Structure formats: C-alpha cells, structure tokens
Amino acid sequence: MKKLISRKPLSLSLAGMIALGAGGLWLSATSNAADEPAKAASATATAAKVKPALTVTTTKATSGNLVIKLTANGSVAAWQEALIGSEASGLRIQELHANIGDVVQRGQLLVSFASEAVRADLALAQASLAEAQANLAEAAANAERTRALQTSGALSAQQVGQYLTAEQTAKARVESAKAGVDAQQLRMRHTRVVAPDSGIITARVATLGSVVGNGAELFRMIRQGRLEWRAEVTASEMAKIMPGTEVVVTAPGGAQWKGKVRVVSPTVDAQTRMGLVYVDLVPDTSATTAAKPQQATASLAFKPGMYAKGEFVMGSSQALIIPQQAVVVRDGFSYAFRLNADSRVTQIKLQTGRRVSNAQGDLVEVVSGLNADSTIVSSGAGFLNDGDTVKVVAAVKSANAAVKN
C-alpha cells in the first residue's frame, strides 16, 4: 500500500511537466512567427536609410584641343665658345680687366702686358728707318747726278752702274726698316688683349704677373651669351622634328625658356642609337632689367653643362579630356568613378594618354574606357570603391569634398 501511494504523485508530476513543455514550445513558435514581419520591416527601413560614403563633386568628360608634345632630355651648352689667347711672347701680365662672369663687349680691354721692352724695340726700329731713309736720300742724289753725266763720258760705265745700284739698295733698306717698325708696332698692339666678340667670360687662366708664351690661353667666353639645348632623341623621333619647331625647355630649378630647333644632327650615335637636336634658347626678355643685361639674366636660369628637360610642340589634335584629380591609379592601372542615377558609383578602367596643364588645372586625355558627356567623380575619387553611395555637392564646395559623413 505504501508503495502504491508514493508512485502516484510521481506519475502526475511527469505528466504535468510534459504538458508544460509542449505549451512552451507552442508559445515560442507562435512568438517567432509573429516577429518575422517586424524584422523584415526593420531591415527595409535600414536599407532605405544608407548614408553616403563620401561627399564629392562631379564633372563631365569633354572634347578639347590638346597640344601634341614630344618630351626629351639633353644638356645645355654654349652656342659657340671662344678661346682668348695671347699673341705676345715673353711678356708679363701687368693688369687684368675682366673676370669670370663678366659681360664684355667686342673690343673691350681684357689684359694689359708690360710694354717697356716693346717700346724700346719700337724706338730702335724707328731709328733704323730714319737711317735708311737718310742713306736713300744720298744714294738718290748720287744717282741723279750720274744720270746727268752719263752721256758726257765723264764717268765710266762701271761707276754709273755702282751709283744706280746703290740707289736701289738704299730703297730696299728703307722698305726693310719700315717692315721692322710695323712689326714692333704690331707687338705693341699685342700688349693689349681685347674681346674678339661680345659675350660672357666663363673661365680665366691668366694670372697677374705671369709671363706667358705665344698662343697661351687667357680667357674663355660664350659668344654673344647665346646658349643652346642639345636634346637626345631616338631615330624615329628625329624624323618628326623639323628646323623651326618650337620647344619649351625646363631647367632643374623650374625656370622655363622658349626655343626653336636650329638644326637636326645628320648622324645617330652608333652605340646609344640616339641623335642630337640643337635648339637655340631664346631668353625671356620680360625678366630683363636695366641693371642686368639680357645675357646675364639668361645665365641665371641655365648654365652650360646643365641637364634639362624639354618638350617639342608638334601641333594639336582633338581628344576626350578629364581633370587629373578624377583619375585614380591603383595597382598600376588608371581608373575613374562614373556616377549612376541611384547615386552609386561604378569603377571604370581607363587608358590614358597626354597630360597638359592650364589655368584651370591639369588635364588628362582618355584614350579608351569612357564616353563623352559621362558624369564622373572629380574631387574625392581617391577615397571611393566600386558601388559606393555618394552625395554630390556643387563645384564651389569642392574644398569640402572628400569629407566622410
């Protein structure tokens, strides 16, 4: 009896638990089914409220006229370099009138030599000339009397010949003495070294007090201050360049000069396979001041021996262009982001060409990958990814572009 009474409450307890568990499962399933429409509505609202990834400005690809340029490198050199030497031998430099960097004019005095010895030799030559002229006067008088007495028979034929020969000899000595005077006068002129042409002194070898020999170098000078740019181009590029082609040469410091092709080298280097194009550099006269001549102002920007970059202007052609800032370079390729109607952007791979600069900024030629009048992201393109949602603002607010919301 006791065993039957103890088992009954246990059976009722298990049945109750089973009933309660079934009821809980039914209530849970009912609750999940009721929450599904609410979650779907919440997800839809969240998707509708997606914020733009970036605030950007846009622009359109347009057709424009781009200049065709050929870029090359080369060295700057003197158009012609003059070597100024001494024609005096064994004379001492008494005074120097020019130094490196001086702008000199044709005929300007550069060096003065000590002239005491030359003056003494000149005086001696002049004295010899005076003696020869006196002897000539006497010989001419004797010859004149001889001619007067020649038919009278007072003088023998031998005597007549001697007097006439003495006259000719005296004339020859006078000419020789004159040549001696001219030689000494020439030596006197050589005691003054003057500039053979206008230009800029680039080197000075002469030193005060030194005794130089005949032909010794004293100065080096750039004739007329003219410089040229010797561009190195390939054989195929040489065929496109003609004399008179305009060139813009940029110095390492950023200064630019305009120039024109003077001549294209008729040969190509057998080792480098490169040819030279000689470009006359035209100084910028707007930078010339009254205190500094044009040649001096030009030499401030370019120096002989300097390596510079230049661009040959080969003409112009129509091209599809976009701003440089709209081009994004990733993994070695160029991309742009096209704006779609749903405010999302699509990444487009581009093939770019020429690059030019103007007052509005740098422009890039699009060879392929983009159509004309396509709307693309201008500022802020570098921060975007394919499929991002953007907010477009006017161009006047481009300073605030690329700011994440």
Coordinates of C-alpha atoms in Angstrom, one line a residue:
M1 CA 0.0 0.0 0.0
K2 CA 2.7 2.4 0.8
K3 CA 4.5 1.7 -2.5
L4 CA 1.3 2.5 -4.5
I5 CA 0.7 5.8 -2.7
S6 CA 4.3 7.0 -3.3
R7 CA 4.3 6.2 -7.0
K8 CA 1.1 8.2 -7.9
P9 CA 2.4 11.7 -7.2
L10 CA 5.5 11.0 -9.3
S11 CA 3.3 10.0 -12.3
L12 CA 1.3 13.1 -12.0
S13 CA 4.4 15.3 -11.8
L14 CA 5.9 13.8 -15.0
A15 CA 2.6 14.4 -16.9
G16 CA 2.5 17.9 -15.8
M17 CA 6.0 18.6 -16.9
I18 CA 5.3 17.2 -20.4
A19 CA 2.2 19.3 -20.7
L20 CA 4.0 22.4 -19.7
G21 CA 6.9 21.7 -22.1
A22 CA 4.5 21.3 -25.0
G23 CA 2.8 24.5 -24.1
G24 CA 6.1 26.4 -24.0
L25 CA 7.2 25.1 -27.4
W26 CA 3.9 26.2 -28.9
L27 CA 4.2 29.7 -27.3
S28 CA 7.8 30.0 -28.7
A29 CA 6.9 29.1 -32.2
T30 CA 4.0 31.5 -32.1
S31 CA 6.2 34.3 -30.9
N32 CA 8.9 33.7 -33.7
A33 CA 6.2 33.7 -36.4
A34 CA 4.9 37.0 -35.1
D35 CA 8.4 38.7 -35.1
E36 CA 9.3 37.8 -38.7
P37 CA 7.3 40.7 -40.4
A38 CA 8.7 43.2 -37.9
K39 CA 12.3 42.2 -38.6
A40 CA 11.7 42.4 -42.4
A41 CA 10.3 45.9 -42.0
S42 CA 13.2 47.0 -39.9
A43 CA 15.7 45.7 -42.5
T44 CA 13.9 47.6 -45.2
A45 CA 14.0 50.8 -43.2
T46 CA 17.7 50.4 -42.5
A47 CA 18.4 49.9 -46.2
A48 CA 16.4 52.9 -47.1
K49 CA 18.5 55.0 -44.6
V50 CA 22.0 54.1 -46.0
K51 CA 24.2 57.1 -45.7
P52 CA 26.6 58.2 -48.5
A53 CA 30.1 57.1 -48.1
L54 CA 31.6 60.4 -49.3
T55 CA 30.6 63.9 -50.3
V56 CA 32.1 64.6 -53.8
T57 CA 31.9 66.9 -56.8
T58 CA 31.4 65.7 -60.3
T59 CA 32.4 66.7 -63.8
K60 CA 31.8 65.6 -67.3
A61 CA 34.3 64.2 -69.9
T62 CA 34.6 66.8 -72.7
S63 CA 36.3 67.0 -76.0
G64 CA 39.1 69.5 -76.3
N65 CA 42.1 70.5 -78.4
L66 CA 45.3 69.1 -76.9
V67 CA 48.8 70.0 -77.9
I68 CA 50.9 67.2 -79.2
K69 CA 54.3 67.3 -77.4
L70 CA 57.4 65.2 -77.6
T71 CA 59.5 65.1 -74.4
A72 CA 63.2 64.7 -74.4
N73 CA 66.2 65.3 -72.2
G74 CA 69.6 66.8 -73.0
S75 CA 72.4 69.1 -71.9
V76 CA 72.7 72.9 -72.1
A77 CA 75.9 74.1 -73.9
A78 CA 77.3 77.3 -75.3
W79 CA 76.3 78.1 -78.8
Q80 CA 80.0 78.9 -79.5
E81 CA 82.8 79.1 -77.1
A82 CA 85.7 81.5 -77.9
L83 CA 89.2 80.9 -76.6
I84 CA 91.0 84.2 -76.0
G85 CA 94.8 83.8 -76.1
S86 CA 98.0 85.8 -76.2
E87 CA 99.9 86.7 -79.3
A88 CA 102.7 88.3 -77.3
S89 CA 105.7 86.1 -76.4
G90 CA 107.7 86.6 -73.2
L91 CA 105.7 89.5 -71.8
R92 CA 104.5 89.9 -68.3
I93 CA 100.8 90.4 -67.4
Q94 CA 100.6 93.9 -65.9
E95 CA 96.9 94.2 -65.4
L96 CA 93.7 92.2 -65.7
H97 CA 90.5 94.0 -66.7
A98 CA 87.9 91.1 -66.7
N99 CA 86.9 88.2 -64.5
I100 CA 84.7 85.1 -64.7
G101 CA 81.0 86.0 -65.2
D102 CA 81.7 89.5 -66.7
V103 CA 79.6 90.5 -69.7
V104 CA 82.0 92.1 -72.2
Q105 CA 81.6 93.9 -75.5
R106 CA 83.5 93.5 -78.7
G107 CA 86.9 95.4 -78.5
Q108 CA 86.7 95.7 -74.7
L109 CA 90.2 95.6 -73.0
L110 CA 90.8 92.4 -71.1
V111 CA 94.5 92.1 -70.3
S112 CA 97.4 94.6 -70.4
F113 CA 101.0 93.4 -70.7
A114 CA 104.1 95.3 -69.6
S115 CA 105.3 97.2 -72.8
E116 CA 108.7 98.7 -71.8
A117 CA 110.7 96.2 -73.8
V118 CA 108.4 96.5 -76.8
R119 CA 108.6 100.3 -76.7
A120 CA 112.4 100.1 -76.7
D121 CA 112.4 97.8 -79.7
L122 CA 110.0 100.1 -81.5
A123 CA 112.2 103.1 -80.9
L124 CA 115.2 101.1 -82.3
A125 CA 113.2 100.1 -85.4
Q126 CA 112.2 103.7 -86.0
A127 CA 115.8 104.9 -85.7
S128 CA 116.9 102.3 -88.2
L129 CA 114.2 103.5 -90.6
A130 CA 115.4 107.1 -90.2
E131 CA 119.0 106.0 -91.0
A132 CA 117.8 104.0 -94.0
Q133 CA 115.8 107.0 -95.3
A134 CA 118.9 109.3 -95.0
N135 CA 121.1 106.8 -96.9
L136 CA 118.4 106.6 -99.6
A137 CA 118.4 110.4 -100.0
E138 CA 122.2 110.4 -100.5
A139 CA 122.0 107.5 -102.9
A140 CA 119.2 109.1 -104.9
A141 CA 121.2 112.3 -105.2
N142 CA 124.3 110.5 -106.5
A143 CA 122.2 108.5 -108.9
E144 CA 120.6 111.7 -110.3
R145 CA 124.0 113.3 -111.0
T146 CA 125.2 110.1 -112.6
R147 CA 122.2 110.1 -115.0
A148 CA 123.0 113.7 -115.9
L149 CA 126.7 112.9 -116.7
Q150 CA 126.1 109.5 -118.2
T151 CA 126.1 110.8 -121.9
S152 CA 129.1 113.1 -121.4
G153 CA 131.6 110.3 -120.9
A154 CA 133.0 111.8 -117.6
L155 CA 132.1 108.6 -115.8
S156 CA 132.8 105.1 -116.8
A157 CA 130.0 102.6 -117.2
Q158 CA 131.2 100.7 -114.1
Q159 CA 130.8 103.9 -112.0
V160 CA 127.4 104.6 -113.4
G161 CA 126.3 101.1 -112.5
Q162 CA 127.5 101.4 -108.9
Y163 CA 125.7 104.6 -108.2
L164 CA 122.4 103.3 -109.7
T165 CA 122.7 100.1 -107.8
A166 CA 123.4 102.0 -104.5
E167 CA 120.2 103.8 -105.0
Q168 CA 118.2 100.6 -105.4
T169 CA 119.9 99.1 -102.4
A170 CA 119.0 102.2 -100.3
K171 CA 115.4 101.9 -101.3
A172 CA 115.3 98.2 -100.2
R173 CA 116.8 99.1 -96.8
V174 CA 114.2 101.7 -96.3
E175 CA 111.4 99.1 -97.0
S176 CA 113.1 96.7 -94.6
A177 CA 113.2 99.3 -91.9
K178 CA 109.6 100.1 -92.4
A179 CA 108.7 96.5 -92.0
G180 CA 110.7 96.4 -88.8
V181 CA 108.7 99.4 -87.5
D182 CA 105.4 97.7 -88.5
A183 CA 106.4 94.5 -86.6
Q184 CA 107.2 96.4 -83.5
Q185 CA 104.0 98.4 -83.7
L186 CA 102.1 95.1 -84.0
R187 CA 103.9 93.8 -80.9
M188 CA 102.8 96.9 -79.2
R189 CA 99.2 96.3 -80.1
H190 CA 99.6 92.7 -78.8
T191 CA 100.4 94.1 -75.3
R192 CA 96.6 94.8 -75.1
V193 CA 94.3 91.8 -75.4
V194 CA 90.7 92.8 -76.3
A195 CA 87.5 90.8 -76.6
P196 CA 87.0 89.4 -80.1
D197 CA 83.2 89.4 -79.7
S198 CA 80.5 90.3 -77.2
G199 CA 79.7 87.6 -74.6
I200 CA 80.2 86.2 -71.1
I201 CA 83.5 85.3 -69.6
T202 CA 83.3 81.7 -68.4
A203 CA 86.9 80.9 -67.5
R204 CA 90.1 82.8 -66.6
V205 CA 93.6 81.2 -66.8
A206 CA 95.6 84.4 -66.8
T207 CA 97.2 85.5 -63.5
L208 CA 98.6 88.8 -62.6
G209 CA 102.4 89.0 -63.0
S210 CA 102.8 85.8 -65.0
V211 CA 104.9 85.7 -68.2
V212 CA 103.0 84.0 -71.0
G213 CA 104.1 82.4 -74.2
N214 CA 102.8 82.9 -77.7
G215 CA 99.3 81.4 -78.0
A216 CA 98.8 80.8 -74.3
E217 CA 95.1 80.7 -73.3
L218 CA 93.9 83.6 -71.1
F219 CA 90.1 83.5 -71.1
R220 CA 87.1 81.5 -72.4
M221 CA 84.0 83.2 -73.4
I222 CA 80.4 82.3 -74.6
R223 CA 80.0 84.2 -77.8
Q224 CA 77.1 86.7 -77.6
G225 CA 75.9 85.0 -74.4
R226 CA 73.9 82.5 -76.6
L227 CA 73.1 79.1 -75.2
E228 CA 71.7 76.0 -76.9
W229 CA 70.0 72.9 -75.7
R230 CA 71.2 69.6 -77.2
A231 CA 68.3 67.2 -77.0
E232 CA 68.8 63.5 -77.2
V233 CA 66.1 61.8 -79.2
T234 CA 65.6 58.4 -80.9
A235 CA 66.0 57.9 -84.6
S236 CA 62.2 57.6 -85.1
E237 CA 61.6 60.9 -83.2
M238 CA 64.3 62.7 -85.2
A239 CA 62.2 62.1 -88.3
K240 CA 59.3 64.1 -86.8
I241 CA 61.3 67.1 -85.8
M242 CA 62.0 69.9 -88.3
P243 CA 64.1 73.1 -88.1
G244 CA 62.0 75.9 -86.6
T245 CA 59.9 73.6 -84.3
E246 CA 59.1 75.4 -81.1
V247 CA 60.5 74.0 -77.8
V248 CA 59.9 74.7 -74.2
V249 CA 62.9 73.8 -72.1
T250 CA 62.7 73.5 -68.3
A251 CA 65.7 73.9 -66.1
P252 CA 66.2 71.8 -62.9
G253 CA 65.2 74.9 -60.9
G254 CA 61.9 75.1 -62.7
A255 CA 62.6 78.1 -64.9
Q256 CA 61.4 77.7 -68.5
W257 CA 62.8 79.1 -71.7
K258 CA 61.3 79.0 -75.2
G259 CA 63.5 78.0 -78.1
K260 CA 63.5 76.9 -81.7
V261 CA 65.2 74.0 -83.4
R262 CA 68.2 75.3 -85.3
V263 CA 69.4 72.0 -86.8
V264 CA 68.8 68.3 -86.5
S265 CA 72.0 66.2 -86.4
P266 CA 72.6 64.3 -89.7
T267 CA 74.0 61.3 -87.8
V268 CA 73.0 59.0 -85.0
D269 CA 75.4 57.7 -82.3
A270 CA 76.2 54.1 -83.2
Q271 CA 76.3 53.0 -79.5
T272 CA 73.4 54.8 -77.9
R273 CA 71.3 54.9 -81.1
M274 CA 70.4 58.5 -80.1
G275 CA 70.7 61.7 -82.2
L276 CA 71.1 65.3 -81.2
V277 CA 68.7 68.1 -81.9
Y278 CA 70.3 71.6 -81.5
V279 CA 67.8 74.1 -80.0
D280 CA 68.6 77.9 -79.8
L281 CA 67.4 79.1 -76.4
V282 CA 65.6 82.5 -76.5
P283 CA 65.9 84.4 -73.2
D284 CA 62.7 85.7 -71.5
T285 CA 63.0 89.4 -72.2
S286 CA 60.3 90.2 -69.6
A287 CA 62.8 89.3 -66.9
T288 CA 65.4 91.6 -68.2
T289 CA 66.2 94.6 -66.0
A290 CA 68.2 97.7 -66.7
A291 CA 70.9 96.7 -64.2
K292 CA 71.3 93.2 -65.7
P293 CA 71.8 92.7 -69.5
Q294 CA 69.8 90.1 -71.3
Q295 CA 72.7 87.7 -71.4
A296 CA 73.4 88.0 -67.7
T297 CA 69.7 87.4 -66.9
A298 CA 69.6 84.4 -69.1
S299 CA 72.7 82.8 -67.5
L300 CA 70.9 82.9 -64.1
A301 CA 68.4 80.2 -65.2
F302 CA 70.6 78.0 -67.4
K303 CA 74.2 77.1 -67.2
P304 CA 76.4 75.3 -69.8
G305 CA 76.7 71.7 -68.8
M306 CA 73.3 71.6 -67.0
Y307 CA 71.0 68.7 -67.8
A308 CA 67.4 69.9 -68.7
K309 CA 64.1 68.5 -69.9
G310 CA 62.3 69.9 -72.9
E311 CA 59.1 69.5 -74.9
F312 CA 58.8 69.8 -78.7
V313 CA 55.5 71.3 -79.7
M314 CA 54.4 69.1 -82.6
G315 CA 50.9 70.5 -83.2
S316 CA 47.5 69.8 -81.7
S317 CA 44.5 67.4 -82.0
Q318 CA 41.0 66.7 -80.6
A319 CA 40.8 64.5 -77.6
L320 CA 38.5 63.4 -74.7
I321 CA 39.8 65.0 -71.6
I322 CA 39.0 64.9 -67.9
P323 CA 40.6 66.6 -64.8
Q324 CA 43.7 64.9 -63.4
Q325 CA 42.1 64.6 -60.0
A326 CA 39.4 62.4 -61.4
V327 CA 41.9 59.7 -62.3
V328 CA 42.8 57.2 -59.6
V329 CA 45.8 55.0 -60.1
R330 CA 45.6 51.6 -58.4
D331 CA 47.8 48.5 -59.0
G332 CA 49.4 50.3 -61.9
F333 CA 46.2 51.0 -63.7
S334 CA 44.2 54.2 -64.1
Y335 CA 40.5 54.3 -63.1
A336 CA 37.6 56.7 -62.9
F337 CA 34.3 56.5 -61.0
R338 CA 31.1 57.1 -63.1
L339 CA 28.1 58.4 -61.2
N340 CA 24.9 56.4 -61.7
A341 CA 21.3 57.5 -61.4
D342 CA 20.9 55.8 -57.9
S343 CA 23.8 57.9 -56.5
R344 CA 26.1 54.9 -56.7
V345 CA 29.5 54.9 -58.5
T346 CA 30.9 52.4 -60.9
Q347 CA 34.7 52.0 -61.2
I348 CA 35.8 52.2 -64.8
K349 CA 39.3 51.2 -66.1
L350 CA 40.8 53.9 -68.4
Q351 CA 43.6 54.0 -70.9
T352 CA 45.1 57.5 -70.6
G353 CA 47.3 59.5 -72.9
R354 CA 48.7 63.0 -72.9
R355 CA 48.7 65.3 -69.9
V356 CA 48.6 69.0 -70.1
S357 CA 48.4 72.0 -67.7
N358 CA 46.3 75.1 -68.0
A359 CA 44.9 77.8 -65.8
Q360 CA 42.1 75.6 -64.5
G361 CA 44.4 72.7 -63.6
D362 CA 46.0 69.5 -65.0
L363 CA 44.0 67.6 -67.7
V364 CA 44.4 64.0 -68.8
E365 CA 43.5 62.5 -72.2
V366 CA 41.3 59.4 -72.1
V367 CA 42.1 57.1 -75.0
S368 CA 39.5 54.4 -74.1
G369 CA 37.2 53.3 -71.4
L370 CA 34.9 56.4 -71.1
N371 CA 32.3 58.1 -73.3
A372 CA 31.9 61.8 -73.9
D373 CA 29.5 63.6 -71.6
S374 CA 29.8 60.8 -69.0
T375 CA 29.4 62.2 -65.4
I376 CA 32.4 61.1 -63.3
V377 CA 33.5 61.9 -59.7
S378 CA 36.0 64.8 -59.7
S379 CA 37.2 65.5 -56.1
G380 CA 37.2 62.7 -53.6
A381 CA 37.7 59.9 -56.2
G382 CA 40.7 58.5 -54.5
F383 CA 38.7 57.5 -51.4
L384 CA 35.9 55.6 -53.2
N385 CA 35.3 51.9 -54.0
D386 CA 33.2 50.3 -56.7
G387 CA 29.5 50.5 -55.7
D388 CA 29.8 53.2 -53.0
T389 CA 26.9 55.6 -52.5
V390 CA 28.0 59.3 -52.7
K391 CA 26.5 62.7 -52.1
V392 CA 27.1 65.2 -54.8
V393 CA 27.7 68.9 -54.0
A394 CA 28.3 71.9 -56.2
A395 CA 31.8 72.6 -57.5
V396 CA 32.0 75.7 -55.4
K397 CA 32.0 73.5 -52.4
S398 CA 34.8 71.3 -53.7
A399 CA 37.0 72.5 -50.9
N400 CA 34.9 70.4 -48.5
A401 CA 35.0 67.3 -50.8
A402 CA 36.4 64.0 -49.7
V403 CA 34.9 64.5 -46.2
K404 CA 33.2 61.5 -44.8
N405 CA 29.8 61.9 -43.3

